[in-house]
Coordinates of C-alpha atoms in Angstrom, one line a residue:
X13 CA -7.1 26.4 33.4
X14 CA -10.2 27.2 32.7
X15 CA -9.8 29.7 30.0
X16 CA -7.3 27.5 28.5
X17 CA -10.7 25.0 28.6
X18 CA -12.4 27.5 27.0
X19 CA -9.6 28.5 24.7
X20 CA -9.2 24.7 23.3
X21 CA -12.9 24.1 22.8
X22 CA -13.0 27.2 20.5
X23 CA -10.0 25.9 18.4
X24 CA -11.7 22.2 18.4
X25 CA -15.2 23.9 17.2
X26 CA -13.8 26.2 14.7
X27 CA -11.3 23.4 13.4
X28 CA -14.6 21.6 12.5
X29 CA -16.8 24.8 10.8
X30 CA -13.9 25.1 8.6
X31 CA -14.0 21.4 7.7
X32 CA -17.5 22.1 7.5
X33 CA -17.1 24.9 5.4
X34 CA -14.7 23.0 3.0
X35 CA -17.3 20.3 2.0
X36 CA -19.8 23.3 1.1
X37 CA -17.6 24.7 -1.2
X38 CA -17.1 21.9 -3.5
X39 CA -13.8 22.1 -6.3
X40 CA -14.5 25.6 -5.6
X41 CA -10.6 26.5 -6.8
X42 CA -11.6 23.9 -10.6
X43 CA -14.7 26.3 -10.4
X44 CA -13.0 29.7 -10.0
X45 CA -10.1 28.4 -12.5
X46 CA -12.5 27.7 -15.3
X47 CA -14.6 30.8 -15.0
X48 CA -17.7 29.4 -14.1
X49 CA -17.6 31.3 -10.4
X50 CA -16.0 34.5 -10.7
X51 CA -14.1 36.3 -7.8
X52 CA -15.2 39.5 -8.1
X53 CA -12.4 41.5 -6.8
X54 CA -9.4 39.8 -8.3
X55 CA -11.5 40.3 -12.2
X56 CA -8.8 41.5 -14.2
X57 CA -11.2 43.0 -16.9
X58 CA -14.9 44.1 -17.3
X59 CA -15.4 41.1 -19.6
X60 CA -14.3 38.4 -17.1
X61 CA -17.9 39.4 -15.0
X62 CA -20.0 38.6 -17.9
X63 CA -20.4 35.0 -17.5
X64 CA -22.3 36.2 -14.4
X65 CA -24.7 38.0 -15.9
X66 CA -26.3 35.5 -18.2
X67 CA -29.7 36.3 -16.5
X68 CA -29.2 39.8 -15.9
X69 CA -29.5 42.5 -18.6
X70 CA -32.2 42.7 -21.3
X71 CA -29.5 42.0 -24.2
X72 CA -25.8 42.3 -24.6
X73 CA -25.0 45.4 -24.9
X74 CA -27.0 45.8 -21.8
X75 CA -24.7 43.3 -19.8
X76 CA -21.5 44.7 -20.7
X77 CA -22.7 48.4 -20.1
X78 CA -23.4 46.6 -16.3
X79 CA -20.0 44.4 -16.2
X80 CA -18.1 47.8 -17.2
X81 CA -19.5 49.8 -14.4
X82 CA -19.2 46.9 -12.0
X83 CA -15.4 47.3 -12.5
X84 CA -15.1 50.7 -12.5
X85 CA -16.9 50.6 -9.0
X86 CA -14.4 47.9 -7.7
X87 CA -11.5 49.5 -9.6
X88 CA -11.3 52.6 -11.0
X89 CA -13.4 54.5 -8.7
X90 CA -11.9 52.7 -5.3
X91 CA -10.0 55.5 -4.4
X92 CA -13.3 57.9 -4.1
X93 CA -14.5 55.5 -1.8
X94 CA -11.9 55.1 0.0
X95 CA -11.9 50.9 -0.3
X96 CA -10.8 48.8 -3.4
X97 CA -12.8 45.7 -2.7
X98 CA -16.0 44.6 -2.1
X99 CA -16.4 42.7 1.7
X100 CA -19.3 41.1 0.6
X101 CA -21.6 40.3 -2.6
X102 CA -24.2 41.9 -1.2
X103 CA -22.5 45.0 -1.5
X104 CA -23.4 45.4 -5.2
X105 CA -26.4 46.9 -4.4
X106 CA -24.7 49.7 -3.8
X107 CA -23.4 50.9 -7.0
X108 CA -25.7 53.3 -8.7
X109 CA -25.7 54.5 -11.8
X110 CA -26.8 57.9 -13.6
X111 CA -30.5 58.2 -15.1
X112 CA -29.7 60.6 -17.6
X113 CA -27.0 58.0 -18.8
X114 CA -29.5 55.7 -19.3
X115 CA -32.0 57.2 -20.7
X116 CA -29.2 58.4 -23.4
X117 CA -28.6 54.7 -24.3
X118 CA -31.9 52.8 -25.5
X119 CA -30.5 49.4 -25.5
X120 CA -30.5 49.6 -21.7
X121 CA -33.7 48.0 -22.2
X122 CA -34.1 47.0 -18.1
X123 CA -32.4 50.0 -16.8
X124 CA -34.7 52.2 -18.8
X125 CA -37.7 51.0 -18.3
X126 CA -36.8 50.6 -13.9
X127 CA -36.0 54.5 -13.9
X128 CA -39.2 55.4 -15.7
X129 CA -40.9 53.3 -13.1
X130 CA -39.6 54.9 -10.0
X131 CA -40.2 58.3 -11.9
X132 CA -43.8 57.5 -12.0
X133 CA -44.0 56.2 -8.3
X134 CA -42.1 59.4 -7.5
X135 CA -39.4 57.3 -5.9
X136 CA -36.5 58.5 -7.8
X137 CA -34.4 61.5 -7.2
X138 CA -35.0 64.9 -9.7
X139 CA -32.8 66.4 -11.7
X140 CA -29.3 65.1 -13.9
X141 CA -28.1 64.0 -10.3
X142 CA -30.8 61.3 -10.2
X143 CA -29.3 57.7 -10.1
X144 CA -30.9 54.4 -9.3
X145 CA -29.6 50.8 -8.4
X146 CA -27.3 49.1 -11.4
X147 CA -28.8 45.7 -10.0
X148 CA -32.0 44.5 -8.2
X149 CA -32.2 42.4 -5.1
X150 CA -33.0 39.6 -7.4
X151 CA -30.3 40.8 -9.6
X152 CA -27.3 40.4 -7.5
X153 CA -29.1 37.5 -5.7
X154 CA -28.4 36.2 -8.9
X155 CA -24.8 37.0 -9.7
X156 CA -24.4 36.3 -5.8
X157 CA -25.0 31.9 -6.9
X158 CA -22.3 32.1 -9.2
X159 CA -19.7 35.0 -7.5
X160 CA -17.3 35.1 -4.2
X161 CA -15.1 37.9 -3.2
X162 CA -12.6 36.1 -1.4
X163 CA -10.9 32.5 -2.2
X164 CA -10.8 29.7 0.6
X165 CA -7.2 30.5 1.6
X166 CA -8.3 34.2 2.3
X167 CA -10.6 32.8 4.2
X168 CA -8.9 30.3 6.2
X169 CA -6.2 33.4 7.1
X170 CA -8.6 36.3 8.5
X171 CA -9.9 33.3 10.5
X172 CA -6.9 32.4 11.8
X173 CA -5.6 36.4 12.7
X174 CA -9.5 37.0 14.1
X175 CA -9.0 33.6 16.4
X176 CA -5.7 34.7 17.6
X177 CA -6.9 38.1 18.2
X178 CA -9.6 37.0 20.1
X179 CA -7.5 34.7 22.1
X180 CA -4.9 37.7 22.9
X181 CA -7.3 40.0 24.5
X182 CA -8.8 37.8 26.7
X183 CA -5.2 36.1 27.4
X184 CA -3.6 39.7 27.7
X185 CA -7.0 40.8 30.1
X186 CA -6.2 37.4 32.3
X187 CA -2.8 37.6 32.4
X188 CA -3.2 41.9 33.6
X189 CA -5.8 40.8 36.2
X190 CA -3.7 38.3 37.5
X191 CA 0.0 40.4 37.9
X192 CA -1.6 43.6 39.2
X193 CA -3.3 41.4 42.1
X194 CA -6.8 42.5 41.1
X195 CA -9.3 40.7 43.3
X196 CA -12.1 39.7 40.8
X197 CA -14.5 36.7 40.7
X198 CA -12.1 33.4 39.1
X199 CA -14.7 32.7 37.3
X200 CA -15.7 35.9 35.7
X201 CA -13.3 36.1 32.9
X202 CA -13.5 32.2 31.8
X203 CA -17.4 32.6 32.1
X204 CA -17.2 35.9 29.2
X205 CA -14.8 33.8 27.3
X206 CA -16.8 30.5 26.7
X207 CA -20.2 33.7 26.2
X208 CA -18.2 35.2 24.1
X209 CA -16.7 32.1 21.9
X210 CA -20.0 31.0 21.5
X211 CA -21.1 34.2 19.8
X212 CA -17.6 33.5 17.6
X213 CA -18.5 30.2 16.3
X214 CA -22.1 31.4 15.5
X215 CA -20.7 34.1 13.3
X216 CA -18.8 31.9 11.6
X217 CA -21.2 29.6 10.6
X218 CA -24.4 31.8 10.2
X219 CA -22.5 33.3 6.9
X220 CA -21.1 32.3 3.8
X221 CA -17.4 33.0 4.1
X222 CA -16.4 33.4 0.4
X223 CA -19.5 35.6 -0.2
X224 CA -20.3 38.0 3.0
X225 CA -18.2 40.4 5.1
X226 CA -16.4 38.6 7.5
X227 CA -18.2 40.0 10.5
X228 CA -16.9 37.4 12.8
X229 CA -13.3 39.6 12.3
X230 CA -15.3 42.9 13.9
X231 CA -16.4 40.5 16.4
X232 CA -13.0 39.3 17.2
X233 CA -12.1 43.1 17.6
X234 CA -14.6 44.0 19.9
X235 CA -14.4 41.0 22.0
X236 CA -10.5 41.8 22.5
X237 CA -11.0 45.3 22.9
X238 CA -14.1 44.8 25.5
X239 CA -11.4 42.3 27.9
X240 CA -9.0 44.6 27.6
X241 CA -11.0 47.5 29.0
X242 CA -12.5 45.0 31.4
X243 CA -9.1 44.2 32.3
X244 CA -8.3 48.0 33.2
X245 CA -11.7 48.9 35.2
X246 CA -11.1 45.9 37.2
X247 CA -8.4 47.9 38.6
X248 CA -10.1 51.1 39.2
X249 CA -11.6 51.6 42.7
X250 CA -15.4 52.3 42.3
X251 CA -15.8 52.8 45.9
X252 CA -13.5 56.0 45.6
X253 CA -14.2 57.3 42.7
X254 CA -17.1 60.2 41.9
X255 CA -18.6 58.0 39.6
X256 CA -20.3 57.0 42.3
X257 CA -22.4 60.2 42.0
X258 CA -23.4 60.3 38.4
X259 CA -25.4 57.0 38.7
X260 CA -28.2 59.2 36.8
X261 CA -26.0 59.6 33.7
X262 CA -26.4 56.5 31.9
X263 CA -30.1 56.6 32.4
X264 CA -30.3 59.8 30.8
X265 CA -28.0 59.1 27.7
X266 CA -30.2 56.3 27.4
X267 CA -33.3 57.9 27.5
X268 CA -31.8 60.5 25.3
X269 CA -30.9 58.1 22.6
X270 CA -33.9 56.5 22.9
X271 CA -36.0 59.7 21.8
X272 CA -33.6 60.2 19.3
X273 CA -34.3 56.7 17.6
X274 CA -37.6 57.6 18.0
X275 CA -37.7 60.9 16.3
X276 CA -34.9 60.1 13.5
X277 CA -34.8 56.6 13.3
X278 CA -34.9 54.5 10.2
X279 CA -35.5 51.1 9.4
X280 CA -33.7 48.6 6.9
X281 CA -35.1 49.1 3.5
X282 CA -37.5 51.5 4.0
X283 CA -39.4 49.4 6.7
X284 CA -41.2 51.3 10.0
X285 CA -38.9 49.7 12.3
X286 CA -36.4 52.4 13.8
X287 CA -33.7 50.7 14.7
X288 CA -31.0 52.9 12.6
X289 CA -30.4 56.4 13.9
X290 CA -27.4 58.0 11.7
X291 CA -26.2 55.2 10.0
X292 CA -25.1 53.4 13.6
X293 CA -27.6 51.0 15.4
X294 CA -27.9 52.7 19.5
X295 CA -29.7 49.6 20.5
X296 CA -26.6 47.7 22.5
X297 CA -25.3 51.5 24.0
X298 CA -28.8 51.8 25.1
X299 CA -28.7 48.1 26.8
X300 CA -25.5 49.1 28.2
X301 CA -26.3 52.5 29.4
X302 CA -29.4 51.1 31.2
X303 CA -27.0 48.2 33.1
X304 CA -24.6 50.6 34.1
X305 CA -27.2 53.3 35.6
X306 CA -28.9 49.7 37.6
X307 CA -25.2 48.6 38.8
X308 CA -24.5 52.1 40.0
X309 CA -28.0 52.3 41.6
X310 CA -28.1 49.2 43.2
X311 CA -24.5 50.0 44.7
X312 CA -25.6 52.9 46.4
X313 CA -28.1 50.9 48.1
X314 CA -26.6 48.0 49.4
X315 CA -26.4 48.4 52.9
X316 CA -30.1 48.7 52.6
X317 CA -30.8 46.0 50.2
X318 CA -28.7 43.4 52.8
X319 CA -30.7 44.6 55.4
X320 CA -33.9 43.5 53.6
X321 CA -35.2 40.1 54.8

């Protein structure tokens, strides 16, 4: 009962973000119909992204030489990146663009003069394989106002497939836990649900959903994936096991993860905070290494901790 509890309350909540969500938007279909917000991967042509870039682009020519390769990035050059569509606006930051092709064109007015200036500041790669950013932060904080990548009832449909995902794994985990006769707390699972949907709902409403990756669908996955396997351990006999023996493991690949963010970490735009190593962020395996070496190490000793007064 109680993760049905939990279950309804995160429908309820999620019923009213979407409401929520709707008022934000506006006649955002009136808006996308008469061109004046511009879904960026359903553009048919290289001309239908102008409109958003009034304010980007020295002059014309400039502005269609960035609509063109902003196409060719979501269309024709999809395949090399294995993905056809943008998950979020934001994601035009990554197209780059070739400085030699630049400098070949002198109406790239803005795009010239950028490269010469990371030349100068000696922040710019060497050599005809040198590229730099098509847009700005303030750029595509710009085309962002007036661009979506998905259209409400895309929205409203990964929302419905990541709620009843999320819903299945911890249904599936209950309903394991319950037929194999594990003997767990009754209150553990309901108690990681309600955690767990909390986190849900704050993904959902911390982002725009027609303009950033829908991260609350990862979340969904790993929240399924995480009862699941909660499900299964539940089952296995700890007591028996030689795991018992390699409590010192997770403290080590801890430790050892740690002095590898230290040593080749990175932070987010060039900042000193090393919280990338590799492209991945360790800091959650590293939370979760240390809790499994104090679980193991406290199990060892219980006899003696209960014998503590």
């Amino acid at each position: 009962m109680a993760l049905v509890a939990v279950a309804i309350v995160l429908v309820a909540g999620l019923a009213l973000l979407y409401q929520a969500k709707r008022l934000g938007w506006g006649d955002i279909q009136a808006e996308l119909a008469a061109g004046r917000v511009v879904n960026l991967n359903a553009a048919p042509a290289a001309e239908k992204l102008l409109p958003l870039l009034r304010e980007v682009g020295a002059n014309e020519t400039e502005r269609r030489f960035i609509a063109d390769r902003i196409y060719r990035y979501l269309h024709q050059d999809a395949g090399a990146r294995g993905s056809g569509s943008l998950e979020g606006v934001g994601g035009l930051a990554r197209i780059r663009v070739n400085v030699a092709e630049v400098r070949a064109q002198r109406r790239l007015e803005n795009l010239r003069a950028r490269a010469e200036r990371l030349a100068a500041a000696g922040q710019s790669q060497a050599g005809d394989a040198a590229t730099i950013a098509l847009l700005t932060a303030e750029d595509v904080a710009t085309v962002g106002s007036r661009a979506v990548v998905r259209e409400p009832r895309t929205f409203g449909w990964l929302l419905t497939a990541s709620t009843a995902l999320f819903l299945a794994g911890l249904f599936a985990a209950h309903l394991f836990l319950r037929f194999r006769g594990a003997r767990t707390d009754a209150l553990l699972l309901p108690s990681i649900a309600l955690l767990s949907a909390i986190g849900f709902l704050t993904m959902v409403s911390l982002r725009d959903p027609l303009r950033d990756a829908p991260l609350f669908l990862r979340f969904a996955e790993g929240t399924a994936a995480g009862a699941v396997l909660l499900a299964v351990c539940a089952r296995l006999d700890f007591q028996r096991l030689p795991l018992r023996k390699l409590t010192w493991v997770p403290l080590g690949g801890a430790i050892l993860l740690s002095a590898l963010l230290i040593v080749f970490g990175s932070g987010p735009g060039g900042s000193d905070a090393r919280v990338n190593l590799f492209g991945v962020q360790p800091v959650e395996a590293i939370r979760l290494l240390v809790v499994l070496f104090l679980a193991g190490y406290f199990a060892n000793r219980w006899e003696f901790l209960r014998a503590l007064r």
